[in-house]
Coordinates of C-alpha atoms in Angstrom, one line a residue:
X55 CA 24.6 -36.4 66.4
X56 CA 22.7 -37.9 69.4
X57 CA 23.1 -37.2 73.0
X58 CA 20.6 -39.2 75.1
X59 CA 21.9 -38.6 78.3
X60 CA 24.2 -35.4 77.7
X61 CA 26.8 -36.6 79.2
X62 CA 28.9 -35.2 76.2
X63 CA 29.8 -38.9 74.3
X64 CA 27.6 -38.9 71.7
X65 CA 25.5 -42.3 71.4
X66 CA 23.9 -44.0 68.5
X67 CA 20.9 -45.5 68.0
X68 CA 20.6 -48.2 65.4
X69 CA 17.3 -49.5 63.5
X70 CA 16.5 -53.7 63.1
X71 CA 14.0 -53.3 61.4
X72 CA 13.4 -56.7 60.5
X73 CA 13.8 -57.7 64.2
X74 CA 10.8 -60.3 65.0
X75 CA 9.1 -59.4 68.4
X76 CA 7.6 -62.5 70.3
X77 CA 5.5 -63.8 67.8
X78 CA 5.5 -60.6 65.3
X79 CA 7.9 -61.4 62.2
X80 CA 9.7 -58.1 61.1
X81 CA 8.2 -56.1 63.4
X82 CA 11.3 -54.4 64.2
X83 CA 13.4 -52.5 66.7
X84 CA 16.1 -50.0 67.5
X85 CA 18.8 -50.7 69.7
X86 CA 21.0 -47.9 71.5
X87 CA 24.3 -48.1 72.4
X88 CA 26.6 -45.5 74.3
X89 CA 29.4 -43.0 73.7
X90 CA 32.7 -43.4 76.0
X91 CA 36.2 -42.4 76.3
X92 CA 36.6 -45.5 73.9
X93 CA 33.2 -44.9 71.5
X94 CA 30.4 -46.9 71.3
X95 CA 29.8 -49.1 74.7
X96 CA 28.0 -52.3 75.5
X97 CA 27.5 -50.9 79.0
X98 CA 24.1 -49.6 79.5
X99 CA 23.0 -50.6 75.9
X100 CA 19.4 -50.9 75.3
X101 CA 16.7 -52.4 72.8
X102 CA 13.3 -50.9 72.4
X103 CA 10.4 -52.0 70.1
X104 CA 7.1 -51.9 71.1
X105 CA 6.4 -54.4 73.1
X106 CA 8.6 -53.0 75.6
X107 CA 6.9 -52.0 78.8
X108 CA 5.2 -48.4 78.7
X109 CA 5.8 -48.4 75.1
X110 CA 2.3 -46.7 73.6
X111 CA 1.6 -49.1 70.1
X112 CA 2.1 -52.6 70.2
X113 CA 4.6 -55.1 68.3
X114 CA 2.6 -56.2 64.9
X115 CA 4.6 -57.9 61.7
X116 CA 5.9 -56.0 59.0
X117 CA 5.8 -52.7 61.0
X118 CA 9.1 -51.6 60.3
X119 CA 9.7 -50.2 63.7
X120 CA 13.1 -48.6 62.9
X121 CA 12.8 -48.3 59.4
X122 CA 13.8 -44.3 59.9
X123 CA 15.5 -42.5 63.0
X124 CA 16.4 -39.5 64.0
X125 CA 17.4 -37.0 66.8
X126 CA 16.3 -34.3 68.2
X127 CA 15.6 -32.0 71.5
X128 CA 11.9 -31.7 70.9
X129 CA 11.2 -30.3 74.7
X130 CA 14.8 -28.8 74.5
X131 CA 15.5 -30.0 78.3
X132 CA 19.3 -30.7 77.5
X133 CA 18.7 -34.2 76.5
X134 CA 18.5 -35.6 72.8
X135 CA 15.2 -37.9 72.1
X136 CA 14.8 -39.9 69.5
X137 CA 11.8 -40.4 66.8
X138 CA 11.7 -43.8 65.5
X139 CA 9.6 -44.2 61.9
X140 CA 7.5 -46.9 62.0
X141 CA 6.4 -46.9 58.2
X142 CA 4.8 -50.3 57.9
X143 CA 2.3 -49.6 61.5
X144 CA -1.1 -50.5 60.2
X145 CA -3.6 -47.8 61.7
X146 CA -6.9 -50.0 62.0
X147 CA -7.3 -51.5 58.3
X148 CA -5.3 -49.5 57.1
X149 CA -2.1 -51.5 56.1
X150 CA 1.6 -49.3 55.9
X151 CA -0.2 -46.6 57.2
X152 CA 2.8 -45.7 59.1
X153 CA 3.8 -44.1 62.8
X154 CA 6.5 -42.4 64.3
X155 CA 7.8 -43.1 68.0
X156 CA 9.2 -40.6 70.4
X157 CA 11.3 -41.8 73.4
X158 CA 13.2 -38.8 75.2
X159 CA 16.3 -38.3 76.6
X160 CA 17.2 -38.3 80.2
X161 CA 20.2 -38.4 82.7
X162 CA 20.5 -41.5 82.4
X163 CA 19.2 -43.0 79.0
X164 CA 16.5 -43.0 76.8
X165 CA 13.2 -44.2 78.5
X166 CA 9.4 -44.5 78.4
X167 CA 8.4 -42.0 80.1
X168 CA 6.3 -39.8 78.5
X169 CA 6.6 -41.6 74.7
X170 CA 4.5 -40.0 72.4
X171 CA 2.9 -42.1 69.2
X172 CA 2.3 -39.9 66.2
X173 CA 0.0 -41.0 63.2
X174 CA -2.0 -39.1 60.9
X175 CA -5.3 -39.8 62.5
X176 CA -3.8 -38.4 65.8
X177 CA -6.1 -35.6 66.9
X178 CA -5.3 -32.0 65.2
X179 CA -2.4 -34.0 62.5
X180 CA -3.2 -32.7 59.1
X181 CA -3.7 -35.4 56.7
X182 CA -5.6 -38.4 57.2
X183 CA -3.9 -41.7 57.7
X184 CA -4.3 -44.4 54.1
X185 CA -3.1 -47.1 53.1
X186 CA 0.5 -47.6 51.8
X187 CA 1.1 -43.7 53.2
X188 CA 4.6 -45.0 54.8
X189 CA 4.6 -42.3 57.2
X190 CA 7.5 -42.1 59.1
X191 CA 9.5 -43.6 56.3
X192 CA 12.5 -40.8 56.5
X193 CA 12.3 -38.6 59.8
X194 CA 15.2 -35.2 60.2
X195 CA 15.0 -33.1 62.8
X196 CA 15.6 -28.8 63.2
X197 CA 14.4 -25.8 64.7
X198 CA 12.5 -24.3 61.8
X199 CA 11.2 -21.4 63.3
X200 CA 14.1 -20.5 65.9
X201 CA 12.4 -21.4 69.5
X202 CA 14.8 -23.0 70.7
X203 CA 12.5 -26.4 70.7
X204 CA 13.5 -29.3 67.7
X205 CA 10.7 -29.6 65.4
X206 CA 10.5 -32.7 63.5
X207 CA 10.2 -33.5 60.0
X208 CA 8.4 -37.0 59.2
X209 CA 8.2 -38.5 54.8
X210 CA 5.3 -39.4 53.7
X211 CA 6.5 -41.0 50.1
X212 CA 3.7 -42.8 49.7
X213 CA 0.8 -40.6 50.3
X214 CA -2.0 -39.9 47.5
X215 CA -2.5 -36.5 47.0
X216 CA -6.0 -36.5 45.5
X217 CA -6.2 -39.2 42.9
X218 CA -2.6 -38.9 42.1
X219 CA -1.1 -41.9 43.5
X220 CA 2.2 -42.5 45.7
X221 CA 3.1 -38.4 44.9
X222 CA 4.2 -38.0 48.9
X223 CA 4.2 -35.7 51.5
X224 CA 6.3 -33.7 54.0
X225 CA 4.5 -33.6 57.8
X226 CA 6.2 -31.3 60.2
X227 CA 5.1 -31.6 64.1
X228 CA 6.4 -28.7 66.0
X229 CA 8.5 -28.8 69.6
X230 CA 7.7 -28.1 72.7
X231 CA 8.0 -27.7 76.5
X232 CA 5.9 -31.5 76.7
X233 CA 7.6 -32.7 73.4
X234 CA 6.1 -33.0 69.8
X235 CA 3.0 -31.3 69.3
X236 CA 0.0 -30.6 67.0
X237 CA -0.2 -27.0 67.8
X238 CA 0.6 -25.3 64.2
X239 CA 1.6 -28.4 62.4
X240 CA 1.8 -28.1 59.0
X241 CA 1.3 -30.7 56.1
X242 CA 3.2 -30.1 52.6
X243 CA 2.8 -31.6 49.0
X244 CA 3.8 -30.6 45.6
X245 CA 0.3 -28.6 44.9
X246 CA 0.6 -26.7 48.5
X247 CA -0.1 -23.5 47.3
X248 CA 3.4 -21.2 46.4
X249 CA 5.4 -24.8 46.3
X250 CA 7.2 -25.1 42.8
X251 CA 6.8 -28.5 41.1
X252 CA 2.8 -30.8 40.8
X253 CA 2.3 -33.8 42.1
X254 CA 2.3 -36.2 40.1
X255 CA 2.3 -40.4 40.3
X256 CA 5.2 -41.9 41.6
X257 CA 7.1 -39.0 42.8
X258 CA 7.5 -39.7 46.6
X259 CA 8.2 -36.4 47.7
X260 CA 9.9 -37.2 51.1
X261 CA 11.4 -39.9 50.9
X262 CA 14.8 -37.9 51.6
X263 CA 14.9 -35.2 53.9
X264 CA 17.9 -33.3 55.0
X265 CA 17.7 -29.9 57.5
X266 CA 20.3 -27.3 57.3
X267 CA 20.6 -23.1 57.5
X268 CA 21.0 -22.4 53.5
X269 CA 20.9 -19.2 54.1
X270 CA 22.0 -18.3 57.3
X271 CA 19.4 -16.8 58.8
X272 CA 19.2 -18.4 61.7
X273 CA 16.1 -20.6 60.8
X274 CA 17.0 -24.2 59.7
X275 CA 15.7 -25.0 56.2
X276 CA 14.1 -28.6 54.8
X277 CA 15.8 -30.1 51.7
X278 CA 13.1 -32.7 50.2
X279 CA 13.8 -35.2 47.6
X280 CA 11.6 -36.3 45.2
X281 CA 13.5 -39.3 43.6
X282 CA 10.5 -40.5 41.5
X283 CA 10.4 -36.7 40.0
X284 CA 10.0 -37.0 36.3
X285 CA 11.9 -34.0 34.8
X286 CA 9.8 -33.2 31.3
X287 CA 9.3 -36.9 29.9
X288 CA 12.5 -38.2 31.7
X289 CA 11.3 -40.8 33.7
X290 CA 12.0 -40.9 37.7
X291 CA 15.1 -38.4 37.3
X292 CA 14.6 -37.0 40.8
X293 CA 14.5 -33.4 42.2
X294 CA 14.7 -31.6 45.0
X295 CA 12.5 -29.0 47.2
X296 CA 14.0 -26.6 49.1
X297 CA 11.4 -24.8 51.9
X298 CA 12.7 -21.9 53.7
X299 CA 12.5 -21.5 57.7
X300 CA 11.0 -18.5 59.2
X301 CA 10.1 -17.5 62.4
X302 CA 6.6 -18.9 61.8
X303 CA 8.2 -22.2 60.9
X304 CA 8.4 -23.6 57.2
X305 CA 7.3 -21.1 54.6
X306 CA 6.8 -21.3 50.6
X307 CA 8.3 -18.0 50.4
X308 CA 11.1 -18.3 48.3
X309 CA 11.3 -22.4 48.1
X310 CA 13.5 -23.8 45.1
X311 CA 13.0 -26.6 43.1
X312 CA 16.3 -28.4 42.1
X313 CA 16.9 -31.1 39.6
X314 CA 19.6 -31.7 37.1
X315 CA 17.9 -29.8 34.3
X316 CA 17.9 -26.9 36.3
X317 CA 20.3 -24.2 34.4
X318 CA 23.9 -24.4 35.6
X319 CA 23.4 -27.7 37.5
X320 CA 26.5 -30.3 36.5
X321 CA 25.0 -33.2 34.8
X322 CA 22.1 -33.8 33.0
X323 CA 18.7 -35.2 33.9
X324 CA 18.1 -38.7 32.5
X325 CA 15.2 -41.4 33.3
X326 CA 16.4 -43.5 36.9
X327 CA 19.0 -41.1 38.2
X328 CA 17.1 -40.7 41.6
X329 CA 18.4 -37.2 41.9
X330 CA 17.4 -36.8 45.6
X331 CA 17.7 -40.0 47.3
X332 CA 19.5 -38.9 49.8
X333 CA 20.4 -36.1 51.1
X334 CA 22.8 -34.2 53.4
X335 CA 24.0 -31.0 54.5
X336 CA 27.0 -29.1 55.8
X337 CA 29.4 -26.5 55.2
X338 CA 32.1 -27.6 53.3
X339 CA 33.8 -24.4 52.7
X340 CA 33.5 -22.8 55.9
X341 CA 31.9 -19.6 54.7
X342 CA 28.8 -19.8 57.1
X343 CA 26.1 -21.0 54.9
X344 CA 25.2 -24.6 54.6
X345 CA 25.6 -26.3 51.5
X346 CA 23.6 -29.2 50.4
X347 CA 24.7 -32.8 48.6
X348 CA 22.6 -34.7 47.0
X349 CA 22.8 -38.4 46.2
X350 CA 22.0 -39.3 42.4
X351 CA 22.6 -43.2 42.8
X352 CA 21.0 -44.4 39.8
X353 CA 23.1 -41.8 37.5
X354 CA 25.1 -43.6 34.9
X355 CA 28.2 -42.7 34.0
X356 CA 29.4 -42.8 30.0
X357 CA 28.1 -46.3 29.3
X358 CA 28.4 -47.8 33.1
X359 CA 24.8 -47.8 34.6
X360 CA 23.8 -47.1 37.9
X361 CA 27.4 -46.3 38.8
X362 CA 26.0 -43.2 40.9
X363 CA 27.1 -39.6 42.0
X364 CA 27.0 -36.5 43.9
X365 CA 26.3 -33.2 43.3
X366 CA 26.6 -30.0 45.4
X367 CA 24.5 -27.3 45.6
X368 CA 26.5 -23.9 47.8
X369 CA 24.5 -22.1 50.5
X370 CA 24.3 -18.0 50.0
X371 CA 22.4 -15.2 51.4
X372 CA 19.0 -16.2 49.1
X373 CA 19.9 -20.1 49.4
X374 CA 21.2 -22.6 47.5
X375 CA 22.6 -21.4 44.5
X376 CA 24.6 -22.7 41.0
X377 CA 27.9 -20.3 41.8
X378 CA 30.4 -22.9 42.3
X379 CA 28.4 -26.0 42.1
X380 CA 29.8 -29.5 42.0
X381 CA 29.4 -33.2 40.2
X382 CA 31.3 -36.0 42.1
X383 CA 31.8 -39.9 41.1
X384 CA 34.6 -42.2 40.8
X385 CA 35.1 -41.3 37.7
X386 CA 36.3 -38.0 38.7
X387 CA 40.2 -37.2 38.2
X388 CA 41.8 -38.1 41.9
X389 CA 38.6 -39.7 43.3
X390 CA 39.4 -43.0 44.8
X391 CA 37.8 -46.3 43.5
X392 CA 36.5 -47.0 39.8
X393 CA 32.4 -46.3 38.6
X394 CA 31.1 -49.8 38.0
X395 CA 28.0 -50.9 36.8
X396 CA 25.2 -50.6 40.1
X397 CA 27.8 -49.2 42.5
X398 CA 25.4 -46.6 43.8
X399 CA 27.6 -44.1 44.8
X400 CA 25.7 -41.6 46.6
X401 CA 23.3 -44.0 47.8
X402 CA 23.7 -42.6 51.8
X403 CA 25.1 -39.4 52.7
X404 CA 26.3 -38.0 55.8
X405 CA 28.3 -34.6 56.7
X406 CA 31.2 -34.1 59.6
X407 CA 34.5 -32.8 60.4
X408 CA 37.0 -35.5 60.7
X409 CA 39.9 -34.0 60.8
X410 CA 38.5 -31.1 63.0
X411 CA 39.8 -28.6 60.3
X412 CA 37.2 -26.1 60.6
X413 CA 35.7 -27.5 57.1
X414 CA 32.7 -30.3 57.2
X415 CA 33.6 -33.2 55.2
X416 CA 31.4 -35.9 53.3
X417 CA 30.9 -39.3 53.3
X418 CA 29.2 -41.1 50.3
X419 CA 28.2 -44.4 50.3
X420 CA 28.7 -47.0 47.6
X421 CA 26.5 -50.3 48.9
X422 CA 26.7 -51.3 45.7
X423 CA 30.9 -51.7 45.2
X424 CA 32.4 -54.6 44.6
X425 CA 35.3 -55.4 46.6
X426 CA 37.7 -57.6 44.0
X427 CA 35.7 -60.1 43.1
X428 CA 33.7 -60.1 46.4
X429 CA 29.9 -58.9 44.6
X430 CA 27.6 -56.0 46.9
X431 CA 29.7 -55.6 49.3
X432 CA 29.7 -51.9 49.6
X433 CA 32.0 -48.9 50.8
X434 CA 32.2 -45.3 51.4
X435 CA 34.0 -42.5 49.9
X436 CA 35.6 -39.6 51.7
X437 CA 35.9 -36.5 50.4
X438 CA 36.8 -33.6 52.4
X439 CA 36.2 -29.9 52.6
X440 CA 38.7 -26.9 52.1
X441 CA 37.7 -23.3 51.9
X442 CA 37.6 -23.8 48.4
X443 CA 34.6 -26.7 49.3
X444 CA 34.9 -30.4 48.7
X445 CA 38.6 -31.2 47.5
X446 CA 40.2 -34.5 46.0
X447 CA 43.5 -33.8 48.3
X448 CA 43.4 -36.6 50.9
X449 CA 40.6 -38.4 49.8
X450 CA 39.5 -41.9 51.5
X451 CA 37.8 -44.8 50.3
X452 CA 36.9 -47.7 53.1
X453 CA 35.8 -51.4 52.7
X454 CA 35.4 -54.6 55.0
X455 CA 38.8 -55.4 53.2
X456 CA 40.9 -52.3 53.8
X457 CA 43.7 -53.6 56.3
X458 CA 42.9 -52.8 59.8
X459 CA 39.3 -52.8 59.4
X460 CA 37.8 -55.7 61.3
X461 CA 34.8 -57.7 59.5
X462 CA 35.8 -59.1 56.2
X463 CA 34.0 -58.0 52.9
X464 CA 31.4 -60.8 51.9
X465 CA 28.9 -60.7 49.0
X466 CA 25.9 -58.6 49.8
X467 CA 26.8 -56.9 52.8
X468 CA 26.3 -53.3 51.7
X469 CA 28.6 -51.9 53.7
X470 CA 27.7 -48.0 53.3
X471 CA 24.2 -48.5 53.1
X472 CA 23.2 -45.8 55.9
X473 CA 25.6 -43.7 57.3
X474 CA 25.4 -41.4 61.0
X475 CA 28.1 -39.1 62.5
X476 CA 29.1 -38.2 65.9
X477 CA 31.9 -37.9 68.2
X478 CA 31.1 -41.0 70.3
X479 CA 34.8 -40.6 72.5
X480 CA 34.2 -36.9 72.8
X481 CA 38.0 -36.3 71.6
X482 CA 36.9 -33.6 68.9
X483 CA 36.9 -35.2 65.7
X484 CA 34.0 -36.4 64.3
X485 CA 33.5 -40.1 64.1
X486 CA 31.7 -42.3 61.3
X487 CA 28.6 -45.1 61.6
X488 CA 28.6 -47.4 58.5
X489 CA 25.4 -49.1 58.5
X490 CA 26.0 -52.8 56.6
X491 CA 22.6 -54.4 57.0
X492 CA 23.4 -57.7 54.5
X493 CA 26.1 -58.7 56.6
X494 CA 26.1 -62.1 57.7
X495 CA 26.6 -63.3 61.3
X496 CA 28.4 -66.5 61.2
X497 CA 25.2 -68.7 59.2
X498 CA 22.6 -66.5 59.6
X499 CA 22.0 -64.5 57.1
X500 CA 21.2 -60.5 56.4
X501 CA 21.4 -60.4 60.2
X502 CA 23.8 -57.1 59.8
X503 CA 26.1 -54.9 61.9
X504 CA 27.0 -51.4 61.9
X505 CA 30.8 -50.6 62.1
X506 CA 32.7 -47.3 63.4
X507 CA 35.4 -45.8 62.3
X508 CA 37.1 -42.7 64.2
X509 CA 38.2 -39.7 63.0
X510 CA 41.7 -37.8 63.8
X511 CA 44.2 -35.2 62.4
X512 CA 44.6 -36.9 58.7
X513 CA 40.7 -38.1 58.9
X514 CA 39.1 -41.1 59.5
X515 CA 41.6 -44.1 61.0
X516 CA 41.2 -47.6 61.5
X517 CA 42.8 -47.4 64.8
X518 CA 40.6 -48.7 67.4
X519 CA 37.7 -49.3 64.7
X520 CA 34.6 -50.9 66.3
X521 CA 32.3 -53.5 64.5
X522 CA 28.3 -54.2 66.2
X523 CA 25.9 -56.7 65.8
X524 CA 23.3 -58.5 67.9
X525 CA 25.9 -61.2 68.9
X526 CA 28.2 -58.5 70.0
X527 CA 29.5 -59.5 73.5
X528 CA 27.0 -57.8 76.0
X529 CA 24.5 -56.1 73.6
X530 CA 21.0 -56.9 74.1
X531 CA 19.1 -59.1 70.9
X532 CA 20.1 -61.8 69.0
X533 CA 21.3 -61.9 66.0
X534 CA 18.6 -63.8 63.1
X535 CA 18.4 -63.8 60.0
X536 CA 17.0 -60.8 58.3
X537 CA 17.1 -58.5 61.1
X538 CA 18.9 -55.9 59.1
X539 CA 20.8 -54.5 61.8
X540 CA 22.2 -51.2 60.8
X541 CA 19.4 -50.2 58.2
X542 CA 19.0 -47.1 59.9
X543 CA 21.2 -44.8 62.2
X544 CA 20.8 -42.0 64.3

């Protein structure tokens, strides 16, 4: 949930990151729009890429800016600011080096005052920037060791750890009074000492990350994936890292290591499932620990390949743990929708309370789906929680195509392909971003648009549902092929 300008709407900030700047093909962008009594706004709306005035970087192609957002109060002055990944920022030679941008929050809006530029060359940053690093590739945001100041996560995935190739990384830049800062960053890989798992080729450790309190301790805790994980001599069958907060921030002290071999884990670890590929937290049965779902999109299920699922790992007093564990897909009894072959159910994740029940809820996305005969177009499944955790009772699934929802499903839109929450009229139900980045804008294709769908007493509604793009009436950009508008939300 984002707040920019506290005014208590939440706002949303939406990555195009293959926005051309000037000259500078796919050099990306994010643009903002506001929360109001009626949700998202045009009013005040803003675009920022780095060309924009006061902006430190500068517009190049293929920098991605946008490829990753998040949220966070990083100088904890009321205001939410967001950190924009910038994985394809080359840092001299150094192609896909990757950045991270910080704008902050304010009475008013986000602005550029004060934006910070983070890299792995910047002065005291553990690490030293390569080539093909991607940092700033996934971003999440938490107060890891209890300050009161945001401290932000930033994915590596693509980081060499010695000679083992594209293994990944976790950086962790810590809050503060001026913002982000170097002071006791840390830098974490699969052969950090005390860290269960090796690093090995291919394992893009980071390229999920989700925060939540597993344990309730009062220190929020990092959830890694590391989709590429093999598991024995299963190929790419993902895991998970789990590092504990403390009040010296992250520690390896009693960090798990999660994948579906792991004893008492639902399912079965085979070659492509991506266990790990996203990520998301909440707490689902309203006992005061997080819990913690995790995508498997490649997963097949029986003989249907890549159909996808979930499974869900319960929070406790010494963290995630097997007690009560669940395996979701559209397969299961009650579950709305079919598995078909590349659904990728589980594909994006993201955690609210929709029906303001006391219980978080999840929302899965299936960019994959096929909408009748309609191929990609994508949707999201609802499940929601009980004190018993995620239940099929009352169970949603939503598409271009469901009546009342404005837009119309098309072939390749992948509708559910990123997913945000937040409570953009401030009524007290959590609300729900559906990033569709292959949508098509009239002619011009892939331009995408993010739609919104509110939540109330029974859970998300089509009433008053809201659909963005570029060529939205007063929002700033134009819409052009490729843009990708909606491939990341925050």
């Amino acid at each position: 949930m984002s707040d920019f300008n506290d005014d208590g709407f939440d706002d949303l900030a939406i990555g195009v990151l293959g926005e051309d700047v000037e000259s500078h093909t796919r050099a990306g962008a994010a643009n903002v729009l506001y929360g109001s009594l009626l949700g998202l706004d045009a009013m005040g709306n803003q675009l920022w890429h780095q060309d924009v005035p006061g902006i430190e970087g500068g517009a190049e192609a293929e920098d991605g800016f946008g490829s990753a957002l998040a949220s966070g109060d990083f100088n904890d002055d009321g205001f939410d600011d967001l950190a924009i990944g910038v994985s394809g920022e080359a840092i001299g030679t150094l192609g896909n080096a990757g950045a991270v941008n910080l704008l902050f929050g304010s009475t008013t809006s986000l602005t550029a005052t004060d934006n910070q530029l983070w890299q792995q060359n910047s002065p005291g940053v553990q690490g030293s920037a390569e080539a093909d690093d991607l940092f700033g590739d996934a971003l999440a945001s938490g107060d890891f060791n209890g300050d009161g100041f945001d401290d932000l996560a930033i994915g590596a995935r693509g980081e060499d750890i010695g000679t083992v190739t594209s293994a990944g990384a976790v950086h962790v830049l810590l809050g503060s009074l001026t913002g982000l800062s170097a002071t006791g960053n840390q830098f974490w890989e699969q052969n950090t000492p005390g860290v269960q798992g090796d690093a090995e080729s291919g394992d893009t450790f980071g390229d999920a990350l989700a925060i939540g309190d597993f344990n309730n301790d009062g220190f929020d805790d990092l959830a890694i994936g590391a989709s590429g994980e093999n598991v024995g001599t299963v190929t790419n069958a993902g895991a998970v890292n789990l590092l504990r907060g403390s009040a010296t921030g992250l520690t390896p002290a009693g960090n798990q290591f999660w994948a579906q071999s792991t004893p008492g884990v639902q399912g079965n670890a085979e070659a492509n499932d991506s266990f790990g590929s996203a990520l998301a937290s909440g707490d689902f049965n309203g006992d005061g620990f997080d819990d913690l779902a995790i995508g498997v999109s490649g997963e097949n299920i029986g003989t249907v390949t890549s159909a996808g699922a979930v499974n869900v790992l319960r929070g406790s007093v010494t963290g995630l743990t097997t007690v009560g564990n669940q395996f979701w897909e559209q397969n299961t009894p009650g579950v709305l929708g079919g598995a078909e072959s590349g659904d990728g159910f589980g594909n994006a994740l993201a955690v609210g309370d929709f029906n303001n029940d006391g219980f978080d809820d999840l929302a899965i996305g299936v960019s994959g789906e096929n909408v009748g005969t309609v191929t990609n177009a994508g949707a999201v499944n609802v499940i929601f929680g009980s004190a018993t955790g995620l239940t099929v009772t009352g169970n949603e699934l939503w598409h271009q195509n469901v009546p009342g929802v404005q837009g119309g499903a098309e072939i390749d839109d992948a509708f559910g392909d990123i997913l945000r929450i937040g409570d953009f009229n401030d009524d007290g139900f959590d609300d729900l971003a559906i990033g569709a980045p292959g949508e098509s804008i009239g002619t011009v294709a892939d331009a995408g648009a993010t739609h919104v769908l509110f939540g109330g007493a029974n859970g998300l509604t089509s009433m008053d549902n809201q659909i963005w793009d570029q060529n939205t009436s007063g929002i700033i950009g134009v819409a052009q092929a490729d843009d990708f508008f909606g491939g990341a939300l925050a």
